[in-house]
mmCIF file of C-alpha atoms and ligand atoms in Angstrom:
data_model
loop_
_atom_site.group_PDB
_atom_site.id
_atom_site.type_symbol
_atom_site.label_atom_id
_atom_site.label_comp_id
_atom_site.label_asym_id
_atom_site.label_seq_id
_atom_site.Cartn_x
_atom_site.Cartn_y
_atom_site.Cartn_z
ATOM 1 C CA UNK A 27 110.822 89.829 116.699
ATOM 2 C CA UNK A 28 109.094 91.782 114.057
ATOM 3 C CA UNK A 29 105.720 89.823 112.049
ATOM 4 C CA UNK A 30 104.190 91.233 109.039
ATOM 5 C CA UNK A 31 100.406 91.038 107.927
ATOM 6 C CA UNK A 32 100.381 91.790 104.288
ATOM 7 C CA UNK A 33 97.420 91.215 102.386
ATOM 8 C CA UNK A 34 96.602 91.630 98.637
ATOM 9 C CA UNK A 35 93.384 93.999 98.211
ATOM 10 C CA UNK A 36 92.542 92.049 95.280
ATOM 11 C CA UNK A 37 89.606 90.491 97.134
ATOM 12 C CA UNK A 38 87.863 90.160 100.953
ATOM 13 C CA UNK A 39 89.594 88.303 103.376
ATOM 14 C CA UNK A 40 88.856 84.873 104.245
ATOM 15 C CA UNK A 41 89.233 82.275 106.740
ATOM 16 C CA UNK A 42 92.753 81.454 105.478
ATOM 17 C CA UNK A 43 93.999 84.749 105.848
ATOM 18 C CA UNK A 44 92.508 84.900 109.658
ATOM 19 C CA UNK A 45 94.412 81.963 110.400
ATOM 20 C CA UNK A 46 97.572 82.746 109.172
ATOM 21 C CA UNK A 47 97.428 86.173 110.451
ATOM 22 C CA UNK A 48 96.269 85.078 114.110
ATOM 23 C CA UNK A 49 99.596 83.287 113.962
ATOM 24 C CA UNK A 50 101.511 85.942 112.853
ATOM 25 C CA UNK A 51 100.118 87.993 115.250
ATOM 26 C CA UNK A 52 100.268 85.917 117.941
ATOM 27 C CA UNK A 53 103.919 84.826 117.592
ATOM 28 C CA UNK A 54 104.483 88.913 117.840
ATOM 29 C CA UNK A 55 102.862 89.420 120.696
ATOM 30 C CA UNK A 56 103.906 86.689 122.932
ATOM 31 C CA UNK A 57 107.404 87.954 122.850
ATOM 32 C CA UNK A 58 106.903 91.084 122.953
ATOM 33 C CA UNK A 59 107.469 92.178 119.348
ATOM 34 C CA UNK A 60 105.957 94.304 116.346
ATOM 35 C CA UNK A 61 103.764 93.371 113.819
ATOM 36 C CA UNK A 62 103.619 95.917 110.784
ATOM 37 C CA UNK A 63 100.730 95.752 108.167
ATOM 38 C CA UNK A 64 101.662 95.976 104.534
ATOM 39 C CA UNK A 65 98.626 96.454 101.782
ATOM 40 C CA UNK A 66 99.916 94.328 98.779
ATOM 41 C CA UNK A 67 98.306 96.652 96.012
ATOM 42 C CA UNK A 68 101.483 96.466 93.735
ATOM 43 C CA UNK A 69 99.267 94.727 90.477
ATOM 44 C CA UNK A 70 97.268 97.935 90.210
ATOM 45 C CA UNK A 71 95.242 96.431 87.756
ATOM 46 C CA UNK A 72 94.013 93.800 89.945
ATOM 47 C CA UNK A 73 93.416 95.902 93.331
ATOM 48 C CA UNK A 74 89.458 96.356 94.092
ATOM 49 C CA UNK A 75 88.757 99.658 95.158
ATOM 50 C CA UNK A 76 88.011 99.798 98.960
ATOM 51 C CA UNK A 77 89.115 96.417 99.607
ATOM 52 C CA UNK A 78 92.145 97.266 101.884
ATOM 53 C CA UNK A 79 90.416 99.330 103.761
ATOM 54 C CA UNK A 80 87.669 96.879 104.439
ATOM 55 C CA UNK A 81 90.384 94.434 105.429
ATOM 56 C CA UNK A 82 91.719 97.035 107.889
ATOM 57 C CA UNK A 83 88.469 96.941 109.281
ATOM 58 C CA UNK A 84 88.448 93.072 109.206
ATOM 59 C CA UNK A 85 91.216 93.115 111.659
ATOM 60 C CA UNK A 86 90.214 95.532 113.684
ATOM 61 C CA UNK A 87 87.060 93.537 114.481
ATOM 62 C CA UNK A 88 89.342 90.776 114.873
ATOM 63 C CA UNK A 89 91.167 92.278 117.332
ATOM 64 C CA UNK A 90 94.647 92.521 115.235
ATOM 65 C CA UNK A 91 96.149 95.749 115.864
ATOM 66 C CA UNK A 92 99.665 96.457 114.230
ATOM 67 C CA UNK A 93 102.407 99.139 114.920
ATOM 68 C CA UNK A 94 103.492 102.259 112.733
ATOM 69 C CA UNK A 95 102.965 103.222 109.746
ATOM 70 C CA UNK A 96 100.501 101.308 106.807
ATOM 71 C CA UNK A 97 102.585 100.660 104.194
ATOM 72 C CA UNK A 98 101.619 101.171 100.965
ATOM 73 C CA UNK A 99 103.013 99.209 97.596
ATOM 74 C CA UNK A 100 101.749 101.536 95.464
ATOM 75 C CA UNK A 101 103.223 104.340 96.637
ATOM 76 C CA UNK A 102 107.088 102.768 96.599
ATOM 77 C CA UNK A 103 108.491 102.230 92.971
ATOM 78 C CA UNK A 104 111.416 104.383 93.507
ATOM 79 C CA UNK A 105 112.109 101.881 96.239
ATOM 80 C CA UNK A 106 111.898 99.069 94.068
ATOM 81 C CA UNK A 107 113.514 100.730 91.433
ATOM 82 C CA UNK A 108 116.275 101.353 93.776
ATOM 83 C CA UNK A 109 116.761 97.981 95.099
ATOM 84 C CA UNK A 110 116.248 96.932 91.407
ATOM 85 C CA UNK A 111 119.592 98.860 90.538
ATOM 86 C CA UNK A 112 121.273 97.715 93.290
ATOM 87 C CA UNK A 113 120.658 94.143 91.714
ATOM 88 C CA UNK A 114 122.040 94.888 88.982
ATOM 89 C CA UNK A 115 124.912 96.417 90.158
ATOM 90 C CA UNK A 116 125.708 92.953 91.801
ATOM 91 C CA UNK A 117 125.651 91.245 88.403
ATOM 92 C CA UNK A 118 122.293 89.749 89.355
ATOM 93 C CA UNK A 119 119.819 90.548 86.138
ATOM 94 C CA UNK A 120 119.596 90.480 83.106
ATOM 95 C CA UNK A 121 116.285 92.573 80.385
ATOM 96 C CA UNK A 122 114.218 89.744 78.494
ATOM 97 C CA UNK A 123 112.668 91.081 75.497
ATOM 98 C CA UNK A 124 111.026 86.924 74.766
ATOM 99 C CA UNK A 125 107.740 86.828 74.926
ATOM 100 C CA UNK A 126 105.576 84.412 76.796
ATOM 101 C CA UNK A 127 105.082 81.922 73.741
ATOM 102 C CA UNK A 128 109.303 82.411 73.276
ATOM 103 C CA UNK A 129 109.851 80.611 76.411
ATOM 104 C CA UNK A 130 107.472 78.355 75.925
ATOM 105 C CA UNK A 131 108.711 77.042 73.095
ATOM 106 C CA UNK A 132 112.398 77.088 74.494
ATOM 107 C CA UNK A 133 111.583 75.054 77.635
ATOM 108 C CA UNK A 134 112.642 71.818 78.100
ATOM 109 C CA UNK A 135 110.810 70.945 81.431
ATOM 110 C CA UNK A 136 106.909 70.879 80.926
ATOM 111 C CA UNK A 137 105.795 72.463 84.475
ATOM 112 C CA UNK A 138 107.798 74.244 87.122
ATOM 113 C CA UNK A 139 106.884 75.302 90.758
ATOM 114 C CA UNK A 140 104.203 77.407 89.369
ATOM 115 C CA UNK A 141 103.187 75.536 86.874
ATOM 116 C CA UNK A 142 104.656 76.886 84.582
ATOM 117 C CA UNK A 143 107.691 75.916 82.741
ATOM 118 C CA UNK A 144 110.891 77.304 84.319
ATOM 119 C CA UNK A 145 112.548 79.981 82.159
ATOM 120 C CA UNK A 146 114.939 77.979 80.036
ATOM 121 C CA UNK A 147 119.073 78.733 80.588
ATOM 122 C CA UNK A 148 119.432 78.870 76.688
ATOM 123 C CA UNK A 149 117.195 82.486 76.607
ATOM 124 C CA UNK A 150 119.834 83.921 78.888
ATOM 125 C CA UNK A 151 122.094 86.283 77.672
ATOM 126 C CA UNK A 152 125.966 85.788 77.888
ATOM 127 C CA UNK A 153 126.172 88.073 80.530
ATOM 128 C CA UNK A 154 123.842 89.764 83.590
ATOM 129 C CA UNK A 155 123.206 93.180 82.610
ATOM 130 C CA UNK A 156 125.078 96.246 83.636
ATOM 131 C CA UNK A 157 123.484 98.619 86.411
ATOM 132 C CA UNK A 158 123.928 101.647 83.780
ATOM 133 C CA UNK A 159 122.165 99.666 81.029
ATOM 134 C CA UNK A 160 118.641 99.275 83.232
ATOM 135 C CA UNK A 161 116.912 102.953 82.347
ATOM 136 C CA UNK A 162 117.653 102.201 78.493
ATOM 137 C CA UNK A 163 115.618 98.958 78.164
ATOM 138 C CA UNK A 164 112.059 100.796 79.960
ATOM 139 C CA UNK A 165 109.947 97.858 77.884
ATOM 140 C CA UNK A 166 112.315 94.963 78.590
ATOM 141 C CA UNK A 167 111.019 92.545 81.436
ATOM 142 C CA UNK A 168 114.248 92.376 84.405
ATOM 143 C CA UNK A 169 114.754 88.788 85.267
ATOM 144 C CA UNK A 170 116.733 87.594 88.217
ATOM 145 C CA UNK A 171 119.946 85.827 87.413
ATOM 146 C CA UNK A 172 119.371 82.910 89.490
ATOM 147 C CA UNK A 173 121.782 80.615 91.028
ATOM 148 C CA UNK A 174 122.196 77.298 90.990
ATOM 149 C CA UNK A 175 121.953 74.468 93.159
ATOM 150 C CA UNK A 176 119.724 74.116 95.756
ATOM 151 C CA UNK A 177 118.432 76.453 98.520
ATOM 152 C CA UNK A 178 117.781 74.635 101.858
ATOM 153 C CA UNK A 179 115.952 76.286 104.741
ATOM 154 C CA UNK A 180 114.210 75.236 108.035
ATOM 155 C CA UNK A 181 110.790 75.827 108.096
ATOM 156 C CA UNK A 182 108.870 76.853 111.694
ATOM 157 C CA UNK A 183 106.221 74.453 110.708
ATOM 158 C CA UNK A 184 106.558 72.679 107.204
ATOM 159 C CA UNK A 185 110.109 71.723 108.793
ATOM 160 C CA UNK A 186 113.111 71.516 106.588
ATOM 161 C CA UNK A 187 112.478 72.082 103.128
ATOM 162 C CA UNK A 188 114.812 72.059 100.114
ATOM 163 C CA UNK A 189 113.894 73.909 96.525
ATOM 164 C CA UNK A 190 116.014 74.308 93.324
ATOM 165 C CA UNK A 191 115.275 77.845 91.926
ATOM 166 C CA UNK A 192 117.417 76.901 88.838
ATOM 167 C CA UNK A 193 115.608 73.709 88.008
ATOM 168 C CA UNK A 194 111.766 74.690 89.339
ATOM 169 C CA UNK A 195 111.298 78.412 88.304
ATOM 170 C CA UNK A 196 114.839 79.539 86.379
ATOM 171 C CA UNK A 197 115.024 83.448 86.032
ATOM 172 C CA UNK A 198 112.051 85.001 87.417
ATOM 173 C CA UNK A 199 110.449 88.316 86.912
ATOM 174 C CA UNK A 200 111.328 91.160 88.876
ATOM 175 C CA UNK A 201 109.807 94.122 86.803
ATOM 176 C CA UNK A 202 107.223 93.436 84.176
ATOM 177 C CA UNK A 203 107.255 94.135 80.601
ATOM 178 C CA UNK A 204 104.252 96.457 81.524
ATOM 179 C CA UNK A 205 106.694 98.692 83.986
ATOM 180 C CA UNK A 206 105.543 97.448 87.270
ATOM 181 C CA UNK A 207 107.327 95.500 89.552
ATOM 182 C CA UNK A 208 107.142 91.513 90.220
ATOM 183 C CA UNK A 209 105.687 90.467 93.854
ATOM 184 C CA UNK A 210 109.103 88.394 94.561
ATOM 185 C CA UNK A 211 111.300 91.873 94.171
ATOM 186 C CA UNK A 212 108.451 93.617 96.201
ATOM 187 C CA UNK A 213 108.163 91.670 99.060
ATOM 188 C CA UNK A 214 111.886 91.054 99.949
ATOM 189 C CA UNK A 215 112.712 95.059 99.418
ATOM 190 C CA UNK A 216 109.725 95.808 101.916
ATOM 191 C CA UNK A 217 110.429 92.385 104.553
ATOM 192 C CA UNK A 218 114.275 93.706 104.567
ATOM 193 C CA UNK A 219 112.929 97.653 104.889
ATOM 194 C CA UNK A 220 110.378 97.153 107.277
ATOM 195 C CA UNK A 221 113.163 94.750 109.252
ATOM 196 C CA UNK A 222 110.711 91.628 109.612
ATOM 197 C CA UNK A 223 112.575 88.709 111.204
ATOM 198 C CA UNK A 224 109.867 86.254 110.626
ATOM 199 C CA UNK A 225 107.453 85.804 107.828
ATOM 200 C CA UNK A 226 104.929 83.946 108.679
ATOM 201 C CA UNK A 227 102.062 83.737 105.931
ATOM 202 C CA UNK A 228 99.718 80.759 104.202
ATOM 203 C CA UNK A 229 101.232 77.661 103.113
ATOM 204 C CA UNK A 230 100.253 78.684 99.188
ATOM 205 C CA UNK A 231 104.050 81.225 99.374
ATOM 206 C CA UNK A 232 106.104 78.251 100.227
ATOM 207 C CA UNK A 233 107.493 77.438 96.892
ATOM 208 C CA UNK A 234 108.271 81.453 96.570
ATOM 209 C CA UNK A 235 110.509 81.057 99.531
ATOM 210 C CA UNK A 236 113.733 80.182 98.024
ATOM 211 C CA UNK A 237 113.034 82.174 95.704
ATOM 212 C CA UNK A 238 112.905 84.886 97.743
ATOM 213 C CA UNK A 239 115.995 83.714 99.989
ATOM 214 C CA UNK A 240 118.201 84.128 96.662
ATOM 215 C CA UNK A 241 116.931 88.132 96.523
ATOM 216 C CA UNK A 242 117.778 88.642 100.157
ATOM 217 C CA UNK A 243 121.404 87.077 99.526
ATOM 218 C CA UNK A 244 121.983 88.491 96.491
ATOM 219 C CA UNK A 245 120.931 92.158 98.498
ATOM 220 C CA UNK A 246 123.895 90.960 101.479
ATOM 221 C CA UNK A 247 120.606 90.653 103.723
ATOM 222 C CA UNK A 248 119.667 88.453 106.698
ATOM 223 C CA UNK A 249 117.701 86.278 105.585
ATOM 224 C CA UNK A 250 114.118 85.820 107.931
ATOM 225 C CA UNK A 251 112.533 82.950 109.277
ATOM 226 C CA UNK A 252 109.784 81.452 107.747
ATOM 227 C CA UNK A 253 106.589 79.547 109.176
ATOM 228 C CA UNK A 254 104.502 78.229 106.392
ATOM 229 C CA UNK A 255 100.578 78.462 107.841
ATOM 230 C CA UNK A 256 98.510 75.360 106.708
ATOM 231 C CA UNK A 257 95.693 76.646 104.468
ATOM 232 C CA UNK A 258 92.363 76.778 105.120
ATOM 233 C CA UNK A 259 90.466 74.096 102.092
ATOM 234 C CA UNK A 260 86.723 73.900 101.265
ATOM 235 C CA UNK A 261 85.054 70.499 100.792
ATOM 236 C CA UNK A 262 86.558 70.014 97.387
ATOM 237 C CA UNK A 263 90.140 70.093 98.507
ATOM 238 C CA UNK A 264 90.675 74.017 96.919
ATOM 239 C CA UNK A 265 91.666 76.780 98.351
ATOM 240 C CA UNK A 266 88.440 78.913 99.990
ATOM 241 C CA UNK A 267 87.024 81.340 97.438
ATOM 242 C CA UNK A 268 83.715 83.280 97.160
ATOM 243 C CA UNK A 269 81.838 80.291 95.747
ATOM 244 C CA UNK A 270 82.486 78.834 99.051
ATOM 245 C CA UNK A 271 79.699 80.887 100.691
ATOM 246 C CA UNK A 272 80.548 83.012 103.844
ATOM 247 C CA UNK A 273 83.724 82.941 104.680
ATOM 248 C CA UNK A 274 84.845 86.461 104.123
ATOM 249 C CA UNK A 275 85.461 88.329 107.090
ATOM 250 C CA UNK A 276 83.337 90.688 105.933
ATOM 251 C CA UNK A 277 80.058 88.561 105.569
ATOM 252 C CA UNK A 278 80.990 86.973 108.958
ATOM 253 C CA UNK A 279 81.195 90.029 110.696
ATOM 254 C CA UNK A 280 77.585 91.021 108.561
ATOM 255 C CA UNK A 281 76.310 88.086 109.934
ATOM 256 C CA UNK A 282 76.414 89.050 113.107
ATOM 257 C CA UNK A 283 79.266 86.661 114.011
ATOM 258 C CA UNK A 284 81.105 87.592 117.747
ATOM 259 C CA UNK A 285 85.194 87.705 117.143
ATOM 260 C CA UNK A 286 85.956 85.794 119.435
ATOM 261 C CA UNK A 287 83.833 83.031 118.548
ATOM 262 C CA UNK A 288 86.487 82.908 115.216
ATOM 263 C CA UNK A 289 89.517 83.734 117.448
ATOM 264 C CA UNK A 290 89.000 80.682 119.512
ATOM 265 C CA UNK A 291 88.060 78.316 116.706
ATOM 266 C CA UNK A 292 90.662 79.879 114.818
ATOM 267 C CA UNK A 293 93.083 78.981 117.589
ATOM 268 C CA UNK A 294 92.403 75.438 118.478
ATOM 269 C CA UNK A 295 93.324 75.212 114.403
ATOM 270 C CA UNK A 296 96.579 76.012 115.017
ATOM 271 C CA UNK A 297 96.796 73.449 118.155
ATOM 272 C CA UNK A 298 95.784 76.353 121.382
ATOM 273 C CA UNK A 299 93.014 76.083 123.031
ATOM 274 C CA UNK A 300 90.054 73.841 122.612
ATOM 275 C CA UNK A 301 88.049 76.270 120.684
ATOM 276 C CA UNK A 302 85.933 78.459 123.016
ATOM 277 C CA UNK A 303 85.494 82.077 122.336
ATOM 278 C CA UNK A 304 88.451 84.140 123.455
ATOM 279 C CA UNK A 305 90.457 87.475 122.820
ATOM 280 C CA UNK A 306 93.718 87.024 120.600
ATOM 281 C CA UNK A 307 95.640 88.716 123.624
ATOM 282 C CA UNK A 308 94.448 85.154 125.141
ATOM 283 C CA UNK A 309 95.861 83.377 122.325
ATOM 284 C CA UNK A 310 99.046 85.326 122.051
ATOM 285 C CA UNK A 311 99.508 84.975 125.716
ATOM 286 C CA UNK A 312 99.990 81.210 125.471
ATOM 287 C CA UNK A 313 101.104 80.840 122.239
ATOM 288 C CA UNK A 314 103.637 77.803 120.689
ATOM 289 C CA UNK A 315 104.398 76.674 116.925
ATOM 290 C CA UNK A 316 102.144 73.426 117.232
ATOM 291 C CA UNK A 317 102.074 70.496 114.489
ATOM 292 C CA UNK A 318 98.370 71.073 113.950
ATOM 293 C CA UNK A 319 99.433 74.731 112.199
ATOM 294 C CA UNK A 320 101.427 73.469 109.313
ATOM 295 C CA UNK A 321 98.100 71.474 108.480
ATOM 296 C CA UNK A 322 95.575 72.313 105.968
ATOM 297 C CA UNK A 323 92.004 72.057 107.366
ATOM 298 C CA UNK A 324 88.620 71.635 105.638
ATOM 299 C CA UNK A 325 86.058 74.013 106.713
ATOM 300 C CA UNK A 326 82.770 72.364 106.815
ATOM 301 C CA UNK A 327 79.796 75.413 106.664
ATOM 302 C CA UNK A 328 77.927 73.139 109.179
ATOM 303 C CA UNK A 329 80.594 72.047 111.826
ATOM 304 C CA UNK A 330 81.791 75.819 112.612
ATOM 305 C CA UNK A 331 80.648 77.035 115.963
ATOM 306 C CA UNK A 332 78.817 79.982 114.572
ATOM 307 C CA UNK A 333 76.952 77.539 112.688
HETATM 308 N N1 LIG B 424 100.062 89.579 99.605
HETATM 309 C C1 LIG B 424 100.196 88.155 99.561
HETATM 310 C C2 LIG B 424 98.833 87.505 99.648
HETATM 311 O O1 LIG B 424 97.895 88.107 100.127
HETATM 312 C C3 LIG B 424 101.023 87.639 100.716
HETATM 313 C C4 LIG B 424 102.461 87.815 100.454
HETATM 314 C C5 LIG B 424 103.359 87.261 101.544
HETATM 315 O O2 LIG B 424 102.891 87.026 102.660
HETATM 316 O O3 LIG B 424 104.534 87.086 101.256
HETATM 317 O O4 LIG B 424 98.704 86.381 99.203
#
């Protein structure tokens, strides 16, 4: 069993993240398997400088060690580029010169998984585009040629879930207009390369999964497991953000806050353990896919035990 922690240095670390990668971890461990750490700093434009190092630092206070090599985003375009032309050599993309307002105005449905309106079937061209073709459209977005029907998969903890790619999302993004490469392309190419058998991340990447289940097909790869983490909510039902006071690892661990004061409350949120202090080895060491895991929680500033 390989687990992956791969966070986004677009910000600090939060409670959410510590949950979902306690579990990650955890599952690892307890059979005896690898977790790899992946920094997600593909959207260049959004990385903070020094953030994924302060999250490396986050989990080793934690207590969340990984194996081998960091793995960098940045540093793998010819990767993606590569699996990108092996895409299209399987007749699975297609360049979109539309513009945002374009689709828009060509979509039928109002809002799709993302909120968004899917990309509509009538922008498509006849056919996907050839694998020769890709280096002479360099400002044309790549979109995925997505099948249709629907994807169904069985989900560790949200249980079985069924998505229609074609109906939800349509063709999605796999490089940008702007050159760089779509999150969807990146993290199936690194999952598949860094040979990841489960994926287990916040509940937020659920409606990418089938998305992402089409890539690893269309690539003739095994597709993972998935275990959907319940998020972690403030008061107001939203995810936790920096309005919501301290709940960056970083200010905890400023604060004064012991690990394993979190790792143990941490824990009995995912059903182990009746939240006393305790090492993650603890929590790997008796560690289950419980109901309570797939739930959201609320975290109240008052009711925590480092309160
Ligand atoms: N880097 C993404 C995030 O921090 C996670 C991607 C994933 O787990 O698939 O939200």
């Amino acid at each position: 069993m390989t687990t992956r922690l791969a966070p986004s240095p677009s910000g600090d670390l939060h409670l959410g993240h510590a949950r979902a990668f306690l579990a990650a971890w955890a599952a690892a461990r307890q059979a005896g398997g690898r977790v790899v750490l992946r920094i997600e700093d593909l959207d260049t434009p959004r990385v903070v400088p020094g953030a994924a190092e302060r999250q490396m630092e986050d989990l080793a206070w934690l207590g969340l060690d990984w194996d081998g090599p960091v793995l960098r985003q940045s540093a793998r375009a010819d990767y993606y580029a590569e699996v990108l032309h092996r895409l299209a050599q399987g007749g699975h993309v297609f360049a979109c010169y539309h513009s945002r307002q374009d689709v828009a105005r060509a979509a039928t449905a109002p809002h799709g998984a993302d909120g968004v309106p899917p990309y509509p079937a009538a922008l498509r061209p006849p056919h996907p585009f050839e694998a020769k073709a890709l280096a002479a459209h360099p400002e044309a977005a790549i979109r995925f040629w997505v099948k249709p029907g629907t994807v169904t998969f069985a989900d560790l903890l949200q249980g079985p879930q069924t998505q229609d790619v074609a109906a939800d999302v349509g063709d999605f993004v796999l490089r940008r207009r702007d050159g760089l490469f779509a999150y969807q392309l990146a993290v199936v190419a690194d999952d598949a390369a860094q040979g990841v058998t489960h994926v287990v991340r916040g509940a937020d990447l659920l409606p990418s999964t089938a998305r992402q289940i089409q890539l690893y097909t269309a690539l003739d790869r095994p597709v993972p497991v998935f275990g959907h983490v319940g998020l972690v909510l403030n008061q107001a039902g939203q995810k936790l953000s920096k309005r919501d006071g301290a709940v960056s690892l970083v200010a905890l661990r400023q604060a004064g806050v012991q690990p394993q004061v979190l790792i143990g409350w941490l824990a009995a949120t995912l059903g182990l353990g009746t939240g006393q202090p305790c090492a993650p080895g603890q929590v790997a060491a008796h560690f289950g896919w419980q109901a309570a895991a797939a739930l959201p929680i609320v975290y109240e500033p008052t009711a925590v035990p480092w309160a």
